[in-house]
Amino acid sequence: MLKTDQSQQLFQDAQEYIPGGVNSPVRAFKAVGGNPLFIKSAKGAYVEDADGNRYVELINSWGPMILGHANPHIQSAVQEAIGNSLSFGAPTEREVDIARLITSMVPSIDKVRMVNSGTEATMSAARLARGYTGREKILKFSGCYHGHGDSFLIAAGSGAATMGVPDSPGVTKGTALDTLTAPFNDLEAVKELVKANKDNVAAIILEPVAGNMGCVLPKEGFLEGLRQLCTDEGIVLIFDEVMTGFRLAPGGAQELLGVEPDMTTLGKIIGGGMPVGAYGGRKEIMEFVSPMGPVYQAGTLSGNPIAMSAGLAMLNQLNGDSDLYERLERKTGRIVKGIRENLQKLGLNYTTTHIGSMFCLFFTDQEVHNFETAKTCDTAKFGKYFRAMLNRGIYLAPSQFEALFVSDALDDIEIEKIVRANYESLKEVEGL
Ligand code: HOZ
């Protein structure tokens, strides 16, 4: 058993001053039992907690640390920028550099606006789509999570699903009425909703690969069908690539899967670990944003010089490594293959999903293609598995409804460790 006295003490103190002791709900470990670990430092593929325990980790700050922790290029870019003050609230050269780089890596983006988080990016994108089309409704998919903006806390995934509040109190009835929801991968349901709300749907927003109900892949033809429908109906197609952007390919899921949205929202990797988000898309849509257009959006810390330095260093690293995405795919493939072999050896029929450097082990024997099927998982068993893995030095996302992320810092030793721990943990959980 792990010795976690320091973390326990810190959590006790934290609960006095912070709601639930955490600044983001899933971190509280409520879905898996036990108390959260307080992290002190991280390097490469490992995080170290306040008690000095080290773990191979598959969270990677929920996505951003694709190159592993404390990457020297990103660290030194930040250190260099710090010497010139932390914030100006005025334009800088780095903002031009990063915007140029983003538009070259993601061809569907002609222009991009930097914000401070993925939540801000999706909220702003929805407003822009409404302003641009003059329509009110947004269509989203159950189990997809687009941050905690009011319009998106309807049938939401991630922490909202984990905490059992997919439709959060505090969201007004009016807002809820403006959000339509369909099951992921169900093109016919989308067509029906669009027909029933003819000329009133401003945008369809989705994670092209869902990462907030576990990792759920789009079925063949689903994204293409949405693309066609949006083109035919004058609807803005928004890909929320906060998780998949710069992770599945330099140009994100849209590059890997070959479907271009009208707008894209970004976050996580784009900040290299700093709080950054962005939304971008076709020129004529983006030129509707203030000060060029009438749709208002602003931010004191938008384009913050330290955050831009981290993001720029990260994107330059990704852009300059032609083998990176294949390497990540190989590493993830080895982990998933190992897990599948373990399942077979143990006579278990659980489902795995995998794309690029994202994967998931679902504690269900059903094929998982939407939120309904994801919810067939035995979450109590997942909780036991999570703790069994932790005791073996592997730190997973503390919820069944999150994707796992592989970083390039994982090597043979860590991959073998994960696969071995998976075998022993499954055996323990199943009492085999
Ligand atoms: N909603 C985030 C993952 N999908 C979790 C954020 C966090 O707790 O840091």
XYZ file of C-alpha atoms and ligand atoms in Angstrom:
441
model
C 0.000 0.000 0.000
C 1.160 3.531 -0.777
C 2.085 5.905 1.998
C 0.144 9.094 1.279
C 0.124 10.971 4.616
C 1.157 14.305 3.093
C -1.514 14.135 0.397
C -4.136 13.197 3.009
C -3.162 16.153 5.185
C -3.136 18.552 2.243
C -6.557 17.347 1.123
C -7.938 17.865 4.598
C -6.588 21.440 4.628
C -7.744 22.075 1.059
C -11.329 21.160 1.864
C -11.488 24.000 4.354
C -10.743 26.649 1.756
C -11.542 25.195 -1.677
C -14.928 23.664 -2.627
C -14.400 19.914 -2.433
C -10.686 20.570 -1.921
C -9.977 20.805 -5.655
C -10.065 23.358 -8.439
C -11.632 20.972 -10.955
C -14.084 18.241 -9.920
C -12.683 15.033 -11.471
C -9.447 15.538 -9.552
C -11.259 14.849 -6.273
C -11.172 11.063 -6.996
C -14.867 10.857 -6.101
C -15.534 8.494 -8.969
C -12.826 6.053 -7.919
C -12.841 6.305 -4.134
C -10.045 7.438 -1.858
C -8.542 10.908 -1.703
C -6.644 12.772 -4.411
C -2.886 12.751 -4.610
C -1.233 16.126 -4.364
C 1.467 16.382 -7.004
C 4.774 18.019 -6.258
C 6.696 17.657 -9.502
C 6.905 15.786 -12.776
C 9.611 14.928 -15.269
C 9.287 13.009 -18.530
C 6.835 10.149 -18.072
C 6.695 10.359 -14.269
C 4.854 12.434 -11.685
C 5.863 12.565 -8.028
C 3.360 13.184 -5.237
C 3.782 15.111 -1.997
C 4.861 11.903 -0.210
C 7.581 11.172 -2.743
C 5.750 8.327 -4.563
C 6.506 8.213 -8.279
C 4.043 7.119 -10.939
C 4.127 6.484 -14.657
C 1.278 8.625 -15.789
C -1.323 8.511 -18.512
C -3.083 11.806 -17.757
C -0.412 14.227 -18.934
C -2.254 17.168 -17.433
C -5.390 15.917 -19.258
C -3.639 16.213 -22.599
C -1.157 19.078 -22.886
C 2.057 17.257 -21.978
C 2.354 15.291 -25.219
C 6.142 15.468 -25.047
C 6.243 14.500 -21.370
C 6.779 16.781 -18.389
C 9.352 19.537 -18.056
C 10.397 19.417 -21.697
C 13.655 21.424 -21.864
C 12.688 23.421 -25.002
C 9.441 24.598 -23.468
C 11.001 25.256 -20.074
C 13.730 27.438 -21.531
C 11.324 29.360 -23.799
C 9.261 30.226 -20.729
C 12.319 31.154 -18.681
C 13.512 33.453 -21.425
C 10.115 35.170 -21.734
C 9.732 35.713 -17.991
C 12.632 38.170 -17.948
C 10.582 40.601 -20.056
C 7.608 40.841 -17.646
C 4.666 38.526 -17.264
C 1.913 40.417 -19.059
C 1.439 43.513 -21.207
C -2.208 43.471 -22.316
C -0.901 44.652 -25.696
C -0.015 42.874 -28.952
C 3.314 41.051 -29.209
C 5.357 39.501 -31.995
C 4.912 36.036 -30.509
C 1.158 36.233 -31.069
C 1.781 36.770 -34.770
C 4.245 33.857 -34.824
C 1.919 31.424 -33.098
C -1.100 32.471 -35.203
C 0.958 31.964 -38.387
C 2.091 28.554 -37.170
C -1.421 27.443 -36.162
C -2.886 28.429 -39.516
C -0.136 26.519 -41.317
C -0.621 23.389 -39.188
C -4.441 23.439 -39.324
C -5.374 24.370 -42.908
C -9.105 24.914 -42.180
C -8.107 27.830 -39.923
C -7.555 31.055 -41.865
C -7.603 33.255 -38.765
C -7.344 32.470 -35.085
C -8.118 34.258 -31.811
C -6.216 33.282 -28.642
C -8.062 32.951 -25.324
C -7.208 31.439 -21.940
C -8.905 28.041 -21.873
C -10.814 25.503 -23.925
C -14.015 26.576 -22.176
C -13.505 30.152 -23.311
C -12.749 28.958 -26.837
C -15.985 26.977 -27.202
C -18.135 29.688 -25.578
C -16.698 32.262 -27.952
C -17.046 29.987 -30.968
C -20.731 29.356 -30.192
C -21.424 33.078 -29.858
C -19.604 33.758 -33.102
C -21.534 31.054 -34.946
C -24.784 32.568 -33.654
C -23.735 36.075 -34.609
C -22.556 34.981 -38.046
C -25.649 32.963 -38.954
C -28.226 35.073 -37.093
C -29.598 31.801 -35.682
C -30.036 30.754 -32.051
C -29.665 27.033 -31.555
C -26.550 24.966 -31.024
C -26.588 21.223 -31.593
C -24.245 19.111 -29.452
C -23.845 15.418 -28.745
C -24.563 13.719 -25.445
C -21.368 12.732 -23.672
C -19.318 15.316 -25.564
C -17.856 17.933 -23.265
C -17.041 21.447 -24.425
C -16.048 23.063 -21.157
C -18.393 24.518 -18.584
C -20.125 27.262 -20.595
C -23.886 27.269 -19.905
C -24.918 26.166 -23.404
C -22.721 23.089 -23.167
C -23.719 21.759 -19.758
C -26.522 19.792 -21.316
C -25.927 16.033 -21.486
C -22.259 16.872 -20.884
C -19.424 14.380 -20.508
C -16.176 14.545 -18.506
C -16.487 15.797 -14.918
C -20.191 16.554 -15.395
C -20.806 12.905 -16.299
C -18.409 11.662 -13.635
C -20.172 13.682 -10.937
C -23.613 12.684 -12.238
C -24.636 16.227 -13.239
C -24.682 16.127 -17.055
C -27.415 18.802 -16.916
C -26.067 21.189 -14.308
C -28.331 23.220 -12.015
C -27.732 26.926 -12.647
C -28.197 26.649 -16.399
C -31.398 28.526 -17.221
C -34.312 26.878 -19.000
C -33.890 29.393 -21.825
C -30.291 28.377 -22.401
C -31.177 24.706 -22.219
C -33.879 25.243 -24.840
C -31.298 26.671 -27.213
C -29.154 23.546 -26.990
C -30.243 20.520 -28.979
C -28.646 17.150 -28.239
C -28.233 14.044 -30.323
C -26.508 10.725 -29.668
C -22.898 10.642 -30.916
C -22.531 8.708 -34.179
C -26.255 9.030 -34.996
C -26.469 11.010 -38.219
C -30.172 10.284 -38.707
C -31.019 11.798 -35.309
C -29.065 14.929 -36.258
C -30.908 15.222 -39.561
C -34.251 14.941 -37.750
C -33.298 17.682 -35.273
C -32.078 19.976 -38.024
C -35.299 19.399 -39.959
C -37.416 20.133 -36.884
C -35.443 23.359 -36.311
C -35.154 24.416 -39.927
C -33.092 27.599 -40.390
C -32.578 27.983 -36.668
C -29.480 25.861 -36.011
C -26.415 28.099 -35.895
C -23.824 25.419 -35.225
C -23.194 21.750 -34.774
C -20.344 21.280 -32.322
C -18.609 18.019 -31.540
C -15.362 16.426 -30.517
C -14.520 14.645 -33.793
C -13.027 11.929 -31.604
C -14.810 12.089 -28.270
C -12.477 12.085 -25.299
C -14.830 13.026 -22.496
C -16.948 9.872 -22.283
C -13.844 7.753 -22.445
C -12.328 7.667 -25.920
C -15.069 7.127 -28.514
C -14.307 7.059 -32.226
C -16.567 8.402 -34.971
C -18.116 5.721 -37.173
C -17.264 5.748 -40.829
C -19.296 8.388 -42.637
C -20.473 10.199 -39.491
C -18.195 13.234 -39.757
C -18.569 13.319 -43.538
C -22.359 13.233 -43.137
C -22.278 16.128 -40.675
C -20.042 18.080 -43.034
C -22.484 17.651 -45.895
C -25.500 18.482 -43.760
C -23.895 21.678 -42.469
C -22.946 22.748 -45.981
C -26.464 22.073 -47.259
C -28.195 23.832 -44.352
C -25.876 26.817 -43.823
C -24.870 25.547 -40.355
C -21.414 26.258 -38.921
C -19.619 22.968 -38.233
C -17.383 23.339 -35.182
C -14.831 20.701 -34.318
C -13.870 20.938 -30.685
C -10.250 19.837 -30.935
C -9.253 20.932 -27.443
C -8.135 17.350 -26.835
C -7.364 16.113 -30.334
C -5.745 19.268 -31.752
C -1.992 18.753 -32.305
C -2.423 15.336 -30.625
C -3.724 13.052 -33.363
C -1.766 14.793 -36.135
C -0.152 18.238 -36.561
C -3.537 19.326 -37.922
C -5.554 17.369 -35.344
C -8.396 14.894 -35.893
C -9.549 16.823 -38.963
C -6.250 16.055 -40.683
C -6.171 12.419 -39.580
C -9.794 11.780 -40.547
C -9.898 14.037 -43.586
C -12.949 16.195 -42.771
C -12.718 19.992 -42.591
C -14.914 21.950 -40.196
C -15.820 25.635 -40.571
C -14.448 26.432 -37.139
C -12.107 24.714 -34.692
C -11.646 25.181 -30.971
C -8.269 24.423 -29.432
C -6.737 24.193 -25.972
C -4.425 21.968 -23.929
C -1.383 21.244 -26.165
C -1.589 24.689 -27.765
C -0.422 26.167 -24.446
C 2.367 23.669 -23.815
C 1.029 23.335 -20.249
C 0.102 26.993 -19.754
C -3.568 28.107 -19.692
C -4.319 28.765 -23.361
C -7.251 28.185 -25.677
C -8.009 29.367 -29.189
C -10.779 29.421 -31.742
C -10.341 29.850 -35.443
C -11.787 29.055 -38.794
C -12.829 30.412 -42.131
C -11.865 34.024 -42.753
C -15.387 35.297 -43.378
C -16.580 33.835 -40.076
C -13.578 35.002 -38.026
C -13.885 38.511 -39.429
C -17.208 38.751 -37.607
C -15.235 38.995 -34.345
C -14.639 42.362 -32.715
C -12.884 44.718 -33.507
C -13.409 43.785 -37.172
C -16.943 42.538 -36.747
C -19.844 42.938 -34.340
C -19.443 39.791 -32.195
C -17.753 40.774 -28.960
C -15.059 38.788 -27.187
C -12.052 40.057 -25.241
C -9.559 39.168 -22.500
C -6.944 40.923 -20.362
C -4.639 37.900 -20.430
C -5.432 36.732 -23.971
C -2.188 36.155 -25.861
C -0.235 36.361 -22.602
C 3.488 36.440 -23.468
C 4.521 33.585 -21.172
C 1.690 31.363 -22.337
C 2.450 32.187 -25.978
C 6.126 31.322 -25.467
C 5.240 27.929 -24.045
C 2.715 27.279 -26.822
C 5.026 28.409 -29.576
C 7.889 26.246 -28.287
C 5.532 23.280 -28.069
C 4.111 23.695 -31.575
C 7.591 24.195 -33.016
C 8.682 20.935 -31.403
C 5.697 19.069 -32.824
C 6.105 20.625 -36.237
C 9.799 19.848 -36.395
C 9.565 16.132 -35.562
C 8.368 14.288 -38.648
C 8.247 10.880 -36.913
C 6.499 12.022 -33.723
C 2.923 11.031 -34.523
C 3.878 7.599 -35.855
C 6.027 7.029 -32.786
C 3.149 7.984 -30.482
C 0.802 5.706 -32.406
C 3.277 2.795 -32.091
C 3.739 3.324 -28.363
C 0.003 3.540 -27.739
C -0.621 0.557 -30.012
C 1.797 -1.532 -27.930
C 0.002 -0.615 -24.706
C -3.417 -1.399 -26.144
C -2.190 -4.655 -27.702
C -0.747 -5.641 -24.313
C -4.049 -4.857 -22.590
C -5.985 -6.856 -25.184
C -3.691 -9.844 -24.688
C -4.156 -9.557 -20.926
C -7.931 -9.486 -21.313
C -7.770 -12.580 -23.461
C -5.492 -14.440 -21.038
C -7.876 -13.624 -18.193
C -10.988 -14.532 -20.171
C -12.400 -11.001 -19.967
C -14.439 -9.365 -22.677
C -13.930 -5.668 -21.987
C -13.814 -3.102 -24.746
C -10.790 -1.036 -25.729
C -10.645 1.933 -28.077
C -7.572 3.525 -29.579
C -6.658 6.255 -32.015
C -3.245 7.890 -32.260
C -2.043 8.547 -28.723
C -5.499 8.344 -27.106
C -7.019 5.163 -25.744
C -9.482 3.755 -23.251
C -10.312 0.507 -21.468
C -14.078 0.348 -20.926
C -15.380 -1.999 -18.271
C -18.183 -3.242 -20.488
C -18.489 -5.986 -23.081
C -20.544 -3.725 -25.358
C -19.071 -1.903 -28.307
C -18.831 1.744 -27.165
C -19.973 4.195 -29.818
C -21.868 6.830 -27.806
C -22.642 7.983 -24.265
C -25.397 5.421 -23.759
C -23.063 2.535 -24.459
C -20.240 4.157 -22.439
C -22.629 4.280 -19.500
C -22.985 0.478 -19.552
C -19.521 0.321 -17.942
C -19.138 -1.040 -14.443
C -17.821 2.157 -12.879
C -17.389 0.569 -9.434
C -15.066 -1.974 -11.002
C -13.226 0.808 -12.809
C -12.688 2.483 -9.414
C -11.102 -0.687 -8.033
C -8.959 -1.012 -11.127
C -7.847 2.606 -10.837
C -6.672 2.051 -7.260
C -5.017 -1.260 -8.117
C -3.067 0.471 -10.903
C -2.106 3.334 -8.600
C -0.737 0.880 -6.048
C 1.428 -0.513 -8.847
C 2.760 2.907 -9.756
C 0.488 3.779 -12.698
C -1.526 6.988 -12.510
C -4.672 6.862 -14.689
C -7.368 9.501 -15.139
C -9.621 9.015 -12.091
C -12.796 8.405 -14.077
C -14.094 5.870 -16.568
C -15.368 8.791 -18.660
C -11.984 10.215 -19.646
C -9.562 9.276 -22.414
C -6.004 8.273 -21.525
C -3.156 10.156 -23.168
C 0.249 8.762 -24.082
C 3.256 11.058 -24.113
C 6.411 10.681 -26.149
C 8.352 10.394 -22.878
C 7.005 6.851 -22.377
C 9.565 4.256 -23.354
C 9.895 0.460 -23.358
C 10.314 0.287 -19.586
C 7.174 2.304 -18.881
C 5.125 0.539 -21.563
C 6.036 -2.853 -20.091
C 5.280 -1.567 -16.610
C 1.809 -0.395 -17.681
C 0.970 -3.677 -19.402
C 2.199 -5.756 -16.444
C 0.317 -3.598 -13.941
C -2.801 -3.899 -16.090
C -2.598 -7.719 -15.957
C -2.075 -7.848 -12.201
C -4.724 -5.194 -11.509
C -7.368 -6.872 -13.662
C -6.596 -10.180 -11.960
C -6.955 -8.558 -8.534
C -10.171 -6.709 -9.386
C -11.795 -9.760 -10.926
C -10.635 -12.055 -8.098
C -8.933 -14.417 -10.563
N -12.438 18.287 -17.824
C -11.071 17.924 -17.838
C -10.820 16.655 -18.571
N -11.707 16.282 -19.554
C -10.530 17.771 -16.432
C -9.767 18.932 -16.046
C -8.998 18.810 -14.744
O -9.514 18.318 -13.755
O -7.885 19.248 -14.730
